Short mmCIF file of N, CA and C in Angstrom, two decimals:
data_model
loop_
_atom_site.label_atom_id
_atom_site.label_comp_id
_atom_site.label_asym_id
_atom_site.label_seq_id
_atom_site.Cartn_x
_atom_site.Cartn_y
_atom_site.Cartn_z
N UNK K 1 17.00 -114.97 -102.10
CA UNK K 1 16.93 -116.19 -101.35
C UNK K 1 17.74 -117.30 -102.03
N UNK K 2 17.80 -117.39 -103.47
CA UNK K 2 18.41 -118.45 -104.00
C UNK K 2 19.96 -118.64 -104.15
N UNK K 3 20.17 -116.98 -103.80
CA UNK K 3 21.88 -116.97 -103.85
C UNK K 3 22.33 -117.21 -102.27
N UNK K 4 21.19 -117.46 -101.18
CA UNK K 4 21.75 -117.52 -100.11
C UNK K 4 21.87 -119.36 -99.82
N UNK K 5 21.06 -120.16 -100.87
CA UNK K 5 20.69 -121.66 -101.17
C UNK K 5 22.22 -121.89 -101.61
N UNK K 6 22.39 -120.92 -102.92
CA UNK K 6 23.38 -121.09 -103.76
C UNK K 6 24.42 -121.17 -102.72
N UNK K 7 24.79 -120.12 -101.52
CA UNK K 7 26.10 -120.37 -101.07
C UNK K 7 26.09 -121.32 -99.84
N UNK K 8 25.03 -121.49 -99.91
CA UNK K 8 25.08 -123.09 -98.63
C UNK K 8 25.48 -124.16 -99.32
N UNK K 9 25.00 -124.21 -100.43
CA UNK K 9 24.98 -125.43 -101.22
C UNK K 9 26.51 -124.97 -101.64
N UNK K 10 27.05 -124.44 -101.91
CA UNK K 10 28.98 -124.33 -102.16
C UNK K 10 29.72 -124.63 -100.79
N UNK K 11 29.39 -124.00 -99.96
CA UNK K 11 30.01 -124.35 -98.42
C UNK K 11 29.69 -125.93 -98.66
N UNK K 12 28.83 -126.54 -98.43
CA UNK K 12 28.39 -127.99 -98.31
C UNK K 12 29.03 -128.43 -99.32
N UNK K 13 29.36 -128.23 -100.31
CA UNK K 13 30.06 -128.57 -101.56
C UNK K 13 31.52 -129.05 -100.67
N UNK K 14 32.06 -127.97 -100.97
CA UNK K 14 33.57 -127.93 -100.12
C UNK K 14 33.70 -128.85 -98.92
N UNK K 15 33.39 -128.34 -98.08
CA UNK K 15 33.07 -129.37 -96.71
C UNK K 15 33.00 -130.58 -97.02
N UNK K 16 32.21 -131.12 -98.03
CA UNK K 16 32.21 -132.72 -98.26
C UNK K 16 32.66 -132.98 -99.21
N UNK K 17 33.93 -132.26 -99.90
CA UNK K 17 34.78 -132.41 -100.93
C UNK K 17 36.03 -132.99 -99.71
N UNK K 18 36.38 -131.67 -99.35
CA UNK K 18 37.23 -131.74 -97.85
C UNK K 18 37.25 -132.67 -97.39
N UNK K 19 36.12 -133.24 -96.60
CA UNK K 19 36.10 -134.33 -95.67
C UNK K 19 36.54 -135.56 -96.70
N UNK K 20 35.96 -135.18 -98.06
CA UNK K 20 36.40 -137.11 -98.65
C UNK K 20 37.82 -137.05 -98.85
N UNK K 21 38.39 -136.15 -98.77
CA UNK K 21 40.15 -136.17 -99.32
C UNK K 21 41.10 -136.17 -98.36
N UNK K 22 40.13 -135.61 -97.10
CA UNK K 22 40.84 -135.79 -95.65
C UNK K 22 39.83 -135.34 -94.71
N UNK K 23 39.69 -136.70 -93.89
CA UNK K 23 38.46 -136.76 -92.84
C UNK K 23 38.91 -135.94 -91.55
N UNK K 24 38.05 -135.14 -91.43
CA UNK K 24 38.41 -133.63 -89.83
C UNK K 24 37.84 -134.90 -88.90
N UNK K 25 39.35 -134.88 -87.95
CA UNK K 25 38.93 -135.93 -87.14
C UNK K 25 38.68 -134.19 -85.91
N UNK K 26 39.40 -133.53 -86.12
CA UNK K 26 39.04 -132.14 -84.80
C UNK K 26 37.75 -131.57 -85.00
N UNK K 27 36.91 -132.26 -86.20
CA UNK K 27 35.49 -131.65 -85.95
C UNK K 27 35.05 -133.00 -85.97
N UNK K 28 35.46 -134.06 -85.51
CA UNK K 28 34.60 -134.89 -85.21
C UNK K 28 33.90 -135.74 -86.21
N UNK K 29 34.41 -135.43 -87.51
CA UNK K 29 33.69 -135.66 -88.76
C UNK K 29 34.77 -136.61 -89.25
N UNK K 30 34.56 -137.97 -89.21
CA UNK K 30 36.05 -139.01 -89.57
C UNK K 30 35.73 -139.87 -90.53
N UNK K 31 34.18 -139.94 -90.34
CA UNK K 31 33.27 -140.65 -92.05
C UNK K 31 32.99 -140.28 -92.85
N UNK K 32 33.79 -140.96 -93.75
CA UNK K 32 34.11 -140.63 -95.32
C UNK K 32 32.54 -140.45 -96.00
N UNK K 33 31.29 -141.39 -95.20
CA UNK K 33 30.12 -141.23 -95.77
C UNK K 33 29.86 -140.43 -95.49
N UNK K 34 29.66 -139.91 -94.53
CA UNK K 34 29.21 -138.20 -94.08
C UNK K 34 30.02 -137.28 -94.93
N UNK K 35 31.04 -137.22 -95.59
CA UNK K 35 31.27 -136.17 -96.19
C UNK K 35 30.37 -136.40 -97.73
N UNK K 36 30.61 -137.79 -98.16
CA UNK K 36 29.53 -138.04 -99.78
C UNK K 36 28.36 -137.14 -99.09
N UNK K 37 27.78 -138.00 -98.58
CA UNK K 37 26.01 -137.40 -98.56
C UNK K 37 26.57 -135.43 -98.18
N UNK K 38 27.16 -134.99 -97.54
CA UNK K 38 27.16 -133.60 -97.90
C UNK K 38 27.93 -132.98 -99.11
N UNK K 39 28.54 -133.81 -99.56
CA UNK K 39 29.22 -133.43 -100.54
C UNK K 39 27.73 -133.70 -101.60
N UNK K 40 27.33 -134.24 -101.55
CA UNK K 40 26.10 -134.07 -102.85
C UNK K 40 24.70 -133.39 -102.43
N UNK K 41 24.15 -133.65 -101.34
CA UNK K 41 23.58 -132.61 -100.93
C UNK K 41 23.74 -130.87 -101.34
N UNK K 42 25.43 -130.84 -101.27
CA UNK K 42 25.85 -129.47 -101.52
C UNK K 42 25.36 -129.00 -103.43
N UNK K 43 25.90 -130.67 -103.83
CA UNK K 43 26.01 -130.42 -104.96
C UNK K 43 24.30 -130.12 -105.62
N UNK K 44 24.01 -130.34 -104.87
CA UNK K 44 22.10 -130.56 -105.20
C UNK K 44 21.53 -128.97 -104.91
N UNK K 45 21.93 -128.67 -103.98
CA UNK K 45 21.16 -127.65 -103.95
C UNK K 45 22.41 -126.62 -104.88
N UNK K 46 23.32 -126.40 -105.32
CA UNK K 46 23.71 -125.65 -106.45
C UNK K 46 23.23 -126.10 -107.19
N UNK K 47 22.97 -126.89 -107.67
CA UNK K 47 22.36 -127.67 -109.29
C UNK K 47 21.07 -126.64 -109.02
N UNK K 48 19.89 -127.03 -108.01
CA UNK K 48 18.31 -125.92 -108.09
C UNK K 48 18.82 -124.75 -107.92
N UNK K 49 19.70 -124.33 -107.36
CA UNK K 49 19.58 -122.40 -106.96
C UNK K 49 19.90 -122.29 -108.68
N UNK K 50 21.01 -122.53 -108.86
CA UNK K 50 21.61 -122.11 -110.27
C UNK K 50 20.43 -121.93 -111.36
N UNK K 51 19.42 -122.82 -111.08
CA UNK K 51 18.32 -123.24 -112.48
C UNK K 51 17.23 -121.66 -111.83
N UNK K 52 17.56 -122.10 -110.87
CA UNK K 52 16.58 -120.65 -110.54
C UNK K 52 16.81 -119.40 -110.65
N UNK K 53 18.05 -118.96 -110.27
CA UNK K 53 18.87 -117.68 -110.84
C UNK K 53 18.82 -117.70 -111.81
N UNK K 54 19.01 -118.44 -112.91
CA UNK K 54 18.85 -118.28 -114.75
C UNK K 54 18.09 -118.23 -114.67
N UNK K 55 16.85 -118.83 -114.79
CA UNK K 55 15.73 -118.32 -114.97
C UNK K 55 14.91 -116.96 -114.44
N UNK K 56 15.28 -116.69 -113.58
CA UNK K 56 14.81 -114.92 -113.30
C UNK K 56 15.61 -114.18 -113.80
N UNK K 57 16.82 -114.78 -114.04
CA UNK K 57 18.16 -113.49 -115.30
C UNK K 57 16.99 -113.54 -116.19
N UNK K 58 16.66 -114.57 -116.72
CA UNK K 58 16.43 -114.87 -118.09
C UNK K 58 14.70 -113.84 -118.12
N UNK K 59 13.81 -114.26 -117.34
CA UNK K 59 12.78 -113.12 -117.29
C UNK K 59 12.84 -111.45 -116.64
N UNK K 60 14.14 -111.35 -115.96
CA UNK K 60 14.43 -109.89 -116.09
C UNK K 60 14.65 -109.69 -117.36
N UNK K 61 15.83 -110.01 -118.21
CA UNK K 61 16.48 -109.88 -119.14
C UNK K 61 15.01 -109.57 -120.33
N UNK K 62 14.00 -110.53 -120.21
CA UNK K 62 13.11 -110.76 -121.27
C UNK K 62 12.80 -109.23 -121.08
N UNK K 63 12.26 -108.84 -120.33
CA UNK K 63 11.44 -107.71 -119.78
C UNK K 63 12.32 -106.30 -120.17
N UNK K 64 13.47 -106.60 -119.59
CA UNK K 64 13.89 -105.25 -119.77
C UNK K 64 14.64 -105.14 -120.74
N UNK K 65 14.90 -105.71 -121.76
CA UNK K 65 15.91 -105.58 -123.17
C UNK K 65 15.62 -106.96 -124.04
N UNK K 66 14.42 -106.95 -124.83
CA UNK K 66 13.85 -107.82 -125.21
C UNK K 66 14.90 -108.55 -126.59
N UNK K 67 15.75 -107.82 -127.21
CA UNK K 67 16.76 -107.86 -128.41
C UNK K 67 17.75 -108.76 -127.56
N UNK K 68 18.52 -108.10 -126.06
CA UNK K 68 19.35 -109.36 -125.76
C UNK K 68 18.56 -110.43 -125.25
N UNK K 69 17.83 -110.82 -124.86
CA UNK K 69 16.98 -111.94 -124.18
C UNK K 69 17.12 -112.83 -125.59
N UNK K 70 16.68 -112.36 -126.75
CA UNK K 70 17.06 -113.36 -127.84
C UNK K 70 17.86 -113.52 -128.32
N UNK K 71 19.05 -112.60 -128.05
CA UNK K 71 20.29 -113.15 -128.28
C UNK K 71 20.84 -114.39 -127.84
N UNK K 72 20.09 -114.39 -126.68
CA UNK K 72 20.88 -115.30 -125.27
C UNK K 72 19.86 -116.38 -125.97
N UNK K 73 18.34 -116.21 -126.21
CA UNK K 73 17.93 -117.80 -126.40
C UNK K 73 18.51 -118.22 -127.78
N UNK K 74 19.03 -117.46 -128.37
CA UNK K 74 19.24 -118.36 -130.22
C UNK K 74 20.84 -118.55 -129.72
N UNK K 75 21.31 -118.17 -128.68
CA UNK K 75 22.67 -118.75 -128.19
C UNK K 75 22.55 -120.61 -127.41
N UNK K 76 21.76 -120.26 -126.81
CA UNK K 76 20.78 -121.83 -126.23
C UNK K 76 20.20 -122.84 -127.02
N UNK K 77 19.34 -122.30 -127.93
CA UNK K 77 18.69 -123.65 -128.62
C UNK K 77 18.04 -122.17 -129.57
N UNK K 78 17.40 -123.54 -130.92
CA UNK K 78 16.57 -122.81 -131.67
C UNK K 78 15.23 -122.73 -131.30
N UNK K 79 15.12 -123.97 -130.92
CA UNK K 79 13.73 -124.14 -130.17
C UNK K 79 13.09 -123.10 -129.58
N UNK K 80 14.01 -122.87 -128.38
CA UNK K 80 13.55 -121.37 -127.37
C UNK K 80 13.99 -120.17 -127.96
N UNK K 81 14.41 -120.02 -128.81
CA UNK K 81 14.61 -118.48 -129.59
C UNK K 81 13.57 -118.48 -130.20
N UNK K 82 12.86 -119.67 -131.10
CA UNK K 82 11.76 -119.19 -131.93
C UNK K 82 10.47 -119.26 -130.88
N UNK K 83 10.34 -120.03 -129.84
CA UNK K 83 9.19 -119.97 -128.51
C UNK K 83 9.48 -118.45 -128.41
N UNK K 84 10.60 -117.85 -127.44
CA UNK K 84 10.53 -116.35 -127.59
C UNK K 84 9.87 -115.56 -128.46
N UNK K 85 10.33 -115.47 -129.92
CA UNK K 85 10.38 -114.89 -131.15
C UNK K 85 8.90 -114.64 -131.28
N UNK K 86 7.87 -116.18 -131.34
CA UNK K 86 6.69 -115.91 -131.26
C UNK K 86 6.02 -114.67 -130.17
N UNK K 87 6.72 -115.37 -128.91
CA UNK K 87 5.97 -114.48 -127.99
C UNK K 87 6.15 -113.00 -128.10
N UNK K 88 7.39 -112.01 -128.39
CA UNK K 88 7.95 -111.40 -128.51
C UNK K 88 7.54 -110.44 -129.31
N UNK K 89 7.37 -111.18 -130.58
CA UNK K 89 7.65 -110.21 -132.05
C UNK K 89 6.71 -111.01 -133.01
N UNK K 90 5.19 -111.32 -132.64
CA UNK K 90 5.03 -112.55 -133.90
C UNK K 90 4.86 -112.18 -135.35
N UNK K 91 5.34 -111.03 -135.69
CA UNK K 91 5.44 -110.84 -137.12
C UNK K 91 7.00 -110.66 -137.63
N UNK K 92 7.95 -110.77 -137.10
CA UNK K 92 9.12 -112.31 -137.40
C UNK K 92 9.08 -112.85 -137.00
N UNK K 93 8.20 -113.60 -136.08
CA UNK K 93 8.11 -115.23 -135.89
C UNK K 93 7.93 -115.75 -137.55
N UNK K 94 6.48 -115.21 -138.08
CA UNK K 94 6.04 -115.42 -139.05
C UNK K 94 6.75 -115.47 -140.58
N UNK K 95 7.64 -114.00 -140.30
CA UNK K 95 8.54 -114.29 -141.27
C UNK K 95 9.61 -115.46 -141.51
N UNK K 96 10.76 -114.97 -139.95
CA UNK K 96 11.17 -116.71 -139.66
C UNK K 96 10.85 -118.03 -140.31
N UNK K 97 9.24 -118.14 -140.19
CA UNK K 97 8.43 -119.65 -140.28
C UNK K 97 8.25 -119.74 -142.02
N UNK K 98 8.20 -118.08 -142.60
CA UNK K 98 7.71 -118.16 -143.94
C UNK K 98 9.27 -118.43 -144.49
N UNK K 99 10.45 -117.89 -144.00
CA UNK K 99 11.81 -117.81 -144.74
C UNK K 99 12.13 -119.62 -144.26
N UNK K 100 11.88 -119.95 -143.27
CA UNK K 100 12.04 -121.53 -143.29
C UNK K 100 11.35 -122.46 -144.65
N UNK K 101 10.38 -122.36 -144.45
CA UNK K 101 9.77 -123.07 -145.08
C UNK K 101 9.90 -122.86 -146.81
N UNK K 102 10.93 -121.99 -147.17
CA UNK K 102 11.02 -121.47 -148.52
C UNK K 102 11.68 -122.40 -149.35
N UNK K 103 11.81 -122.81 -150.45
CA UNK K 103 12.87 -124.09 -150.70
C UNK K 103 14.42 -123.89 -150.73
N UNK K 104 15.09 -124.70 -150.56
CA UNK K 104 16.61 -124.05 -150.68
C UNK K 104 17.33 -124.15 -149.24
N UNK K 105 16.05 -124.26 -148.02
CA UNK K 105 16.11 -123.66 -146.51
C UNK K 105 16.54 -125.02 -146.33
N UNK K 106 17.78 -125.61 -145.53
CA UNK K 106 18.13 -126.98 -144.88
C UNK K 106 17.00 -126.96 -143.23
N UNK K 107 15.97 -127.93 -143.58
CA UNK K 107 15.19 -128.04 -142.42
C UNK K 107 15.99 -128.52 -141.31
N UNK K 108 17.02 -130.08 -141.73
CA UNK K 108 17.43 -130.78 -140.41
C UNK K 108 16.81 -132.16 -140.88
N UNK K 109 16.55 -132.70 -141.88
CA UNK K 109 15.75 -134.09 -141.50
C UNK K 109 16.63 -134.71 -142.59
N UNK K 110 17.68 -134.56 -143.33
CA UNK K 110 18.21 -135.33 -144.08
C UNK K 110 18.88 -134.33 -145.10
N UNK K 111 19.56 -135.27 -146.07
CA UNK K 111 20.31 -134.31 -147.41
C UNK K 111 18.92 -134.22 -148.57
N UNK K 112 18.27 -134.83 -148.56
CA UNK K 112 16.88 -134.74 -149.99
C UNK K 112 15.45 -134.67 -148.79
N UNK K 113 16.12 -133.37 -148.48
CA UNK K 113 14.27 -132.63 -147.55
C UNK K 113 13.44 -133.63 -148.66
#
């Protein structure tokens, strides 16, 4: 369903890209505002389909090959690799949390942790 959002929302994209760069007076469409409001409309609903397709990549992916799923989140943020990591594997979460916290480890909060 979201890739069928996804390609309305690209048609609508185009169409009110189109119309702002040259108004279809043979479809009747000659206002430049009518092409904005579909031109972002379009752009709106790609912005939600897109967030929604990643995110079911991202829980297929979890499910069925749990090693790339964390590839992909420690490619994203650390944050959500170690949220994963816990959920995942929590005895390297733990290690993770114990090899962080070891001295020597740059936390992020300055040059004199």
């Amino acid at each position: 369903m979201w890739y069928i959002i996804s390609l309305l929302g690209t048609i609508m994209f185009l169409f009110g890209l189109a119309n702002i760069v040259y108004p279809m007076k043979d479809l009747k469409v000659e206002n430049r505002k009518i092409g904005c409001i579909v031109f972002l409309v379009g752009l709106i609903l790609i912005a939600v389909s897109m967030d929604n397709i990643l995110a079911k990549r991202d829980a297929d992916l979890m499910v069925s090959d749990p090693e790339a799923y964390l590839a992909e989140m420690k490619r994203s943020s650390d944050y959500e690799w170690l949220q994963a990591l816990r959920k995942l594997y929590p005895d390297r979460y733990a290690a993770e949390m114990k090899r962080r916290d070891s001295p020597g480890v740059y936390k992020g909060r300055g040059i004199n942790n």
